Short mmCIF file of C-alpha atoms in Angstrom, two decimals:
data_model
loop_
_atom_site.label_atom_id
_atom_site.label_comp_id
_atom_site.label_asym_id
_atom_site.label_seq_id
_atom_site.Cartn_x
_atom_site.Cartn_y
_atom_site.Cartn_z
CA MET A 745 6.32 19.87 -2.13
CA ASN A 746 10.37 20.45 -1.90
CA GLU A 747 12.47 20.37 -5.44
CA ALA A 748 15.00 17.49 -6.55
CA THR A 749 16.97 16.63 -4.51
CA ALA A 750 20.39 18.45 -5.10
CA GLY A 751 22.94 17.00 -7.66
CA ALA A 752 19.59 13.53 -8.58
CA ALA A 753 19.34 12.68 -11.54
CA ALA A 754 15.20 14.28 -12.98
CA LYS A 755 12.81 11.70 -13.16
CA ARG A 756 9.27 11.72 -15.04
CA LEU A 757 6.29 9.93 -14.25
CA GLN A 758 6.66 8.09 -17.41
CA ASP A 759 9.86 6.51 -16.22
CA ILE A 760 8.78 4.27 -13.00
CA PRO A 761 6.23 1.90 -12.34
CA PHE A 762 2.77 2.66 -11.24
CA SER A 763 0.98 0.52 -9.07
CA ILE A 764 -2.41 0.72 -6.52
CA LEU A 765 -2.89 -0.36 -2.84
CA ASP A 766 -6.00 -1.11 -2.16
CA LEU A 767 -7.66 -1.20 1.00
CA ALA A 768 -10.64 -2.97 -0.14
CA PRO A 769 -13.13 -0.35 1.19
CA VAL A 770 -16.50 -1.43 2.17
CA ARG A 771 -18.69 1.80 1.50
CA GLU A 772 -21.98 2.68 3.35
CA GLY A 773 -25.12 0.56 2.19
CA GLY A 774 -22.42 -2.13 0.69
CA THR A 775 -21.13 -5.19 2.15
CA PRO A 776 -17.52 -6.89 1.87
CA ALA A 777 -19.11 -9.37 -0.81
CA ASP A 778 -19.52 -6.15 -2.79
CA SER A 779 -15.57 -4.90 -1.60
CA PHE A 780 -14.78 -7.89 -3.39
CA ARG A 781 -16.71 -7.77 -6.52
CA ASN A 782 -14.98 -4.22 -6.81
CA SER A 783 -11.54 -4.92 -6.47
CA LEU A 784 -11.44 -7.64 -8.21
CA ASP A 785 -12.80 -5.60 -11.21
CA LEU A 786 -10.75 -2.80 -10.85
CA ALA A 787 -7.83 -5.14 -10.48
CA ARG A 788 -9.04 -6.65 -14.08
CA HIS A 789 -9.02 -2.88 -15.24
CA ALA A 790 -5.46 -1.87 -14.08
CA GLU A 791 -3.56 -5.03 -15.32
CA ALA A 792 -5.31 -3.56 -18.83
CA TRP A 793 -4.12 0.01 -18.21
CA GLY A 794 -0.58 -0.95 -17.82
CA TYR A 795 -0.25 -0.50 -13.56
CA HIS A 796 2.32 -2.84 -12.52
CA ARG A 797 1.42 -4.51 -9.44
CA TYR A 798 -1.87 -4.78 -7.05
CA TRP A 799 -1.51 -4.89 -3.41
CA LEU A 800 -4.14 -5.22 -0.22
CA ALA A 801 -3.37 -4.32 3.38
CA GLU A 802 -4.41 -6.20 6.71
CA HIS A 803 -6.80 -4.32 8.49
CA HIS A 804 -8.68 -6.12 11.45
CA ASN A 805 -11.95 -4.88 13.53
CA MET A 806 -12.21 -1.90 11.12
CA PRO A 807 -15.88 -1.93 9.54
CA GLY A 808 -14.62 -0.28 6.52
CA VAL A 809 -11.60 -2.51 5.51
CA ALA A 810 -12.47 -5.98 3.87
CA SER A 811 -9.34 -7.34 3.33
CA SER A 812 -8.62 -8.63 6.99
CA ALA A 813 -7.75 -12.37 5.69
CA THR A 814 -5.08 -10.57 3.15
CA SER A 815 -3.73 -14.28 1.57
CA VAL A 816 -7.06 -15.20 0.39
CA VAL A 817 -8.39 -11.65 -1.57
CA ILE A 818 -4.24 -12.01 -3.23
CA GLY A 819 -5.65 -15.39 -4.12
CA TYR A 820 -9.28 -13.79 -5.50
CA ILE A 821 -7.21 -11.16 -7.32
CA ALA A 822 -4.94 -13.48 -9.08
CA ALA A 823 -7.15 -15.60 -10.29
CA GLY A 824 -9.20 -13.61 -11.67
CA THR A 825 -6.26 -11.75 -13.42
CA THR A 826 -3.73 -12.90 -15.42
CA LYS A 827 -0.13 -11.11 -15.68
CA ILE A 828 -0.05 -7.86 -12.69
CA ARG A 829 1.91 -8.68 -9.71
CA VAL A 830 -0.21 -8.61 -7.06
CA GLY A 831 1.20 -8.61 -3.31
CA SER A 832 0.23 -7.63 0.08
CA GLY A 833 0.86 -4.22 1.36
CA GLY A 834 0.88 -5.43 4.27
CA ILE A 835 1.42 -8.54 6.06
CA MET A 836 1.84 -7.35 9.63
CA LEU A 837 3.91 -9.96 10.01
CA PRO A 838 4.00 -9.98 14.58
CA ASN A 839 0.40 -10.84 14.37
CA HIS A 840 1.86 -14.36 12.63
CA ALA A 841 3.56 -17.35 13.00
CA PRO A 842 6.09 -16.45 10.20
CA LEU A 843 5.77 -19.95 9.03
CA MET A 844 2.67 -19.39 8.33
CA ILE A 845 2.88 -16.60 6.50
CA ALA A 846 5.90 -18.87 4.74
CA GLU A 847 3.21 -21.20 3.55
CA GLN A 848 0.48 -19.21 2.76
CA PHE A 849 2.59 -17.21 0.22
CA GLY A 850 4.02 -20.31 -0.76
CA THR A 851 0.85 -21.18 -2.10
CA LEU A 852 -0.11 -18.60 -3.44
CA GLU A 853 3.28 -18.30 -5.63
CA SER A 854 2.84 -21.94 -6.39
CA MET A 855 -0.55 -21.34 -8.20
CA TYR A 856 0.32 -17.73 -9.51
CA PRO A 857 4.02 -18.28 -10.05
CA GLY A 858 5.98 -14.99 -10.89
CA ARG A 859 3.28 -12.74 -9.52
CA ILE A 860 3.41 -12.36 -6.07
CA ASP A 861 4.67 -9.87 -3.66
CA LEU A 862 5.08 -10.35 0.50
CA GLY A 863 5.57 -6.50 1.70
CA LEU A 864 6.18 -6.80 5.42
CA GLY A 865 4.72 -4.56 8.23
CA ARG A 866 5.64 -4.33 12.05
CA ALA A 867 2.65 -2.41 13.18
CA PRO A 868 -0.49 -4.50 14.32
CA GLY A 869 -2.72 -3.57 11.54
CA SER A 870 -5.77 -2.74 13.96
CA ASP A 871 -6.40 -1.32 17.34
CA GLN A 872 -5.23 -3.09 20.60
CA PRO A 873 -8.52 -4.86 21.62
CA ALA A 874 -7.96 -6.73 18.36
CA MET A 875 -4.24 -6.94 18.46
CA ARG A 876 -4.27 -9.05 21.57
CA ALA A 877 -6.97 -11.12 20.04
CA LEU A 878 -4.76 -12.00 17.19
CA ARG A 879 -1.58 -11.97 18.70
CA ARG A 880 -3.16 -13.99 21.84
CA GLY A 881 -0.51 -16.63 22.64
CA LEU A 882 2.28 -15.11 20.41
CA GLY A 883 3.21 -12.52 22.71
CA SER A 884 4.51 -10.42 20.28
CA ASP A 885 4.65 -6.41 20.28
CA GLY A 886 6.52 -6.11 17.12
CA SER A 887 10.00 -5.62 18.77
CA ASP A 888 10.93 -8.65 18.19
CA PHE A 889 10.20 -8.46 13.91
CA PRO A 890 13.90 -8.30 12.48
CA GLU A 891 14.37 -12.05 14.47
CA GLN A 892 10.58 -13.24 12.98
CA LEU A 893 11.87 -11.85 9.68
CA ALA A 894 14.68 -13.79 9.57
CA GLU A 895 13.23 -17.03 10.53
CA LEU A 896 10.25 -16.31 7.43
CA ARG A 897 13.38 -15.76 5.10
CA ALA A 898 14.66 -18.83 6.55
CA TYR A 899 11.64 -20.86 5.59
CA LEU A 900 12.32 -19.50 2.21
CA ASN A 901 15.66 -19.94 1.43
CA PRO A 902 16.74 -24.06 0.66
CA SER A 903 20.44 -23.30 2.38
CA ALA A 904 18.66 -22.01 5.76
CA ILE A 905 17.83 -25.39 7.03
CA ASP A 906 19.79 -25.03 10.35
CA SER A 907 18.33 -21.63 11.13
CA ARG A 908 15.15 -22.76 11.60
CA PRO A 909 13.25 -23.76 14.73
CA MET A 910 14.01 -27.30 15.27
CA GLY A 911 14.66 -27.47 11.00
CA VAL A 912 10.97 -27.48 10.60
CA ARG A 913 10.85 -26.84 6.51
CA ALA A 914 7.76 -24.76 4.97
CA VAL A 915 6.14 -26.63 1.67
CA PRO A 916 5.25 -25.07 -0.29
CA GLY A 917 7.65 -21.85 0.25
CA GLU A 918 10.69 -23.30 0.57
CA GLY A 919 12.92 -22.80 -2.68
CA LEU A 920 10.98 -20.12 -4.17
CA ASP A 921 11.42 -17.16 -5.24
CA ILE A 922 9.39 -14.31 -3.47
CA PRO A 923 10.03 -10.81 -3.48
CA ILE A 924 9.69 -9.03 0.04
CA TRP A 925 9.47 -5.93 0.48
CA LEU A 926 9.32 -4.07 3.94
CA LEU A 927 6.80 -1.27 4.35
CA GLY A 928 6.71 0.94 7.19
CA SER A 929 6.07 4.92 8.45
CA SER A 930 9.03 5.84 10.26
CA GLY A 931 12.98 4.81 10.36
CA PHE A 932 12.93 1.18 11.62
CA SER A 933 12.00 -0.26 8.79
CA ALA A 934 13.68 1.96 6.78
CA GLN A 935 16.69 1.09 8.31
CA LEU A 936 16.31 -2.59 8.46
CA ALA A 937 15.33 -2.73 4.43
CA GLY A 938 18.61 -0.91 3.83
CA GLN A 939 20.93 -3.44 6.11
CA LEU A 940 19.16 -6.03 4.40
CA GLY A 941 19.39 -4.76 0.55
CA LEU A 942 15.59 -5.15 0.13
CA PRO A 943 13.25 -3.07 -0.80
CA PHE A 944 11.39 -0.22 0.85
CA ALA A 945 7.69 1.38 0.69
CA PHE A 946 6.77 3.73 2.52
CA ALA A 947 2.62 5.20 4.15
CA SER A 948 3.47 8.60 3.07
CA HIS A 949 -0.69 8.36 2.35
CA PHE A 950 -1.39 8.55 6.21
CA ALA A 951 1.85 9.21 7.75
CA PRO A 952 4.42 11.49 5.79
CA ASP A 953 5.93 13.54 8.55
CA TYR A 954 9.07 11.17 8.35
CA LEU A 955 9.04 10.44 4.47
CA MET A 956 12.11 12.23 3.53
CA ALA A 957 13.80 10.92 6.30
CA ALA A 958 13.27 7.45 6.41
CA LEU A 959 14.22 7.66 2.19
CA GLN A 960 17.73 9.09 3.36
CA LEU A 961 18.41 6.72 6.11
CA TYR A 962 16.90 3.80 3.91
CA ARG A 963 19.67 5.00 0.97
CA SER A 964 22.69 5.80 3.04
CA SER A 965 22.77 2.14 4.98
CA PHE A 966 21.84 0.14 2.21
CA ARG A 967 23.80 -3.01 1.15
CA PRO A 968 24.29 -4.40 -2.02
CA SER A 969 22.15 -8.25 -1.45
CA GLU A 970 20.86 -10.86 -3.66
CA VAL A 971 18.04 -9.15 -3.86
CA LEU A 972 19.17 -5.74 -5.21
CA ASP A 973 22.23 -4.42 -6.37
CA GLU A 974 20.95 -0.38 -5.60
CA PRO A 975 17.81 0.91 -2.89
CA TYR A 976 14.37 0.71 -4.54
CA ALA A 977 11.83 2.31 -2.81
CA MET A 978 8.18 2.63 -3.43
CA VAL A 979 5.98 5.96 -1.80
CA GLY A 980 2.59 5.33 -1.37
CA VAL A 981 -0.02 9.00 -2.71
CA ASN A 982 -3.82 9.41 -1.82
CA VAL A 983 -4.61 9.79 -5.41
CA VAL A 984 -8.37 11.11 -6.49
CA ALA A 985 -8.70 11.91 -10.12
CA ALA A 986 -11.87 13.41 -12.51
CA GLU A 987 -12.61 15.62 -15.06
CA THR A 988 -12.73 18.56 -12.68
CA ASP A 989 -10.26 20.05 -9.80
CA GLU A 990 -13.61 20.52 -8.58
CA GLU A 991 -14.84 17.04 -8.83
CA ALA A 992 -11.82 14.99 -7.87
CA ARG A 993 -12.33 17.42 -4.41
CA ARG A 994 -15.49 16.03 -4.08
CA LEU A 995 -14.78 12.80 -4.71
CA ALA A 996 -12.65 13.13 -2.24
CA THR A 997 -14.10 14.27 0.63
CA SER A 998 -14.77 10.28 1.27
CA HIS A 999 -11.67 9.69 2.51
CA GLU A 1000 -11.78 12.87 4.57
CA GLN A 1001 -14.61 11.69 6.24
CA GLN A 1002 -12.88 8.59 6.42
CA PHE A 1003 -10.10 10.07 8.26
CA LEU A 1004 -12.11 12.33 10.69
CA ASN A 1005 -13.39 9.97 12.27
CA ILE A 1006 -10.38 7.86 12.66
CA ILE A 1007 -8.81 10.76 14.64
CA ARG A 1008 -12.35 10.79 16.64
CA GLY A 1009 -11.66 7.31 17.49
CA ARG A 1010 -13.91 6.06 15.37
CA THR A 1011 -14.36 3.42 12.49
CA GLY A 1012 -17.17 3.20 9.97
CA GLN A 1013 -17.64 2.41 6.08
CA LEU A 1014 -16.24 4.39 3.88
CA LYS A 1015 -19.19 7.52 3.61
CA PRO A 1016 -20.67 9.20 -0.43
CA PRO A 1017 -18.78 12.57 -0.72
CA VAL A 1018 -20.22 15.50 0.76
CA GLU A 1019 -20.19 19.36 -0.90
CA ASP A 1020 -18.76 21.42 2.44
CA MET A 1021 -15.80 19.64 4.75
CA ASP A 1022 -15.94 22.83 7.08
CA ALA A 1023 -19.82 21.26 7.75
CA LEU A 1024 -18.40 18.31 10.01
CA TRP A 1025 -15.14 18.94 10.66
CA THR A 1026 -13.39 22.15 13.32
CA GLU A 1027 -10.59 24.38 12.26
CA GLN A 1028 -8.08 21.84 14.49
CA GLU A 1029 -9.49 18.65 13.08
CA LYS A 1030 -9.06 19.96 9.92
CA ALA A 1031 -5.30 20.70 9.58
CA VAL A 1032 -5.01 17.42 11.90
CA VAL A 1033 -6.65 15.81 8.47
CA ARG A 1034 -4.87 17.80 5.72
CA ARG A 1035 -1.22 17.36 7.75
CA GLN A 1036 -1.82 13.74 7.62
CA LEU A 1037 -3.01 13.55 4.40
CA SER A 1038 -0.52 15.84 2.83
CA TYR A 1039 0.37 13.20 0.41
CA SER A 1040 -2.64 13.22 -1.49
CA VAL A 1041 -3.54 15.07 -5.07
CA ALA A 1042 -6.83 15.22 -5.70
CA GLY A 1043 -7.69 17.36 -9.64
CA ASN A 1044 -7.74 16.70 -12.92
CA LYS A 1045 -5.47 14.77 -15.05
CA ASP A 1046 -3.22 18.29 -15.72
CA THR A 1047 -2.88 18.86 -11.76
CA VAL A 1048 -2.99 15.17 -10.57
CA ARG A 1049 0.21 15.29 -13.24
CA ASP A 1050 1.82 18.45 -11.78
CA LYS A 1051 1.44 17.49 -8.37
CA LEU A 1052 2.36 13.59 -8.84
CA GLN A 1053 5.86 15.05 -10.71
CA GLN A 1054 6.37 17.58 -7.59
CA ILE A 1055 6.16 14.66 -5.52
CA LEU A 1056 8.97 12.55 -7.59
CA ASN A 1057 11.31 15.45 -7.99
CA GLN A 1058 10.83 15.67 -4.25
CA THR A 1059 11.68 11.71 -2.75
CA GLN A 1060 13.10 10.34 -6.73
CA ALA A 1061 10.85 7.48 -6.42
CA ASP A 1062 10.95 4.59 -8.36
CA GLU A 1063 7.89 3.58 -7.93
CA LEU A 1064 4.41 5.23 -6.81
CA ILE A 1065 1.81 3.10 -5.04
CA ILE A 1066 -1.71 4.53 -5.67
CA THR A 1067 -4.63 4.63 -3.31
CA GLY A 1068 -7.67 5.93 -3.92
CA GLN A 1069 -10.57 5.58 -1.18
CA ILE A 1070 -13.71 6.60 -3.69
CA TYR A 1071 -17.25 5.91 -2.50
CA ASP A 1072 -18.51 5.08 -5.87
CA HIS A 1073 -17.16 2.66 -7.99
CA GLN A 1074 -17.09 3.76 -11.56
CA ALA A 1075 -16.23 6.84 -10.53
CA ARG A 1076 -13.26 4.83 -8.68
CA LEU A 1077 -12.56 2.72 -12.12
CA ARG A 1078 -12.73 6.65 -14.02
CA SER A 1079 -9.56 8.26 -11.86
CA TYR A 1080 -7.33 5.00 -12.11
CA GLN A 1081 -7.79 5.34 -15.71
CA ILE A 1082 -7.37 9.06 -16.03
CA ILE A 1083 -4.00 8.25 -13.58
CA ALA A 1084 -3.23 5.67 -15.74
CA GLU A 1085 -3.50 6.93 -19.73
CA ASP A 1086 -3.73 10.78 -19.29
CA VAL A 1087 -0.91 11.27 -16.38
CA LYS A 1088 1.49 8.46 -16.99
CA GLY A 1089 0.46 8.63 -20.77
CA ASN A 1090 -0.12 4.51 -20.75
CA THR A 1091 -2.43 2.81 -23.33
CA LYS A 1092 -4.87 -0.15 -22.72
CA ALA A 1093 -3.63 -3.44 -23.60
#
């Protein structure tokens, strides 16, 4: 990792919120029903351990990810918890009519007031066949994302009725305070978030190459708004924590296998960890996977603390969002507990 940005005030891990991004993994031999139960169990523990928010991501046509109906799963998690913020990381807006998202998240905010986040992306969250199936009749390739975003925000803003198609109203939704985040893995959403004065989250957990450039673009293009006076950036990191470095690295091979299958053009459920990844990948594949997962940390509490502090020094993030694709549910819980209690220093509520 690089050193802290010159002149930037030093931040400590204890100074910033930690949150969780859950892909609702379906492990090999398991079912989506198992995945949802595990996600709710993790969310309840995360709330007790002091995590700030719990986000779920929209993916389609992926047997290893159960959160395709993202709004429904958000409602399930919010209903089973009491105070942690719950939201989308994210909803892929080009897959949907903006009115439907305004209504869905208006419904969630009405049910769980003050706890719902709406993170939006412009990628498909799927492969090409699934994208075509999702966008049938919509004709959107993501290039009109700014217009879709403006339409969605107009539905939520009571004074913007003249900006909506034929004056249509989102009920519920209109007049509710639902924080909107822009998510991205390149400069497009970074600049748009800055220009609109919205919070921005970068997907460095799987697309690290443009992280620093995107953060610089977001901060340099930021214009204060009624939402934010200053930029607010969240950075995604893969973290696997365990009692020893060796055990953490072994657990992390489940995620490495998942990414290896992706670059081979395959999908599947989350696999058990293995002792030796070199038996599964070529040197070229290893290099690609390691590069794409370069914002990943696997180790004991000291290793994780040191590496996360290095990432914070480099990015000056305002918040870290942690994801951990771990096959065994109890090991997954223990990983997030170590991060919260031993790395960040939270204590159980």
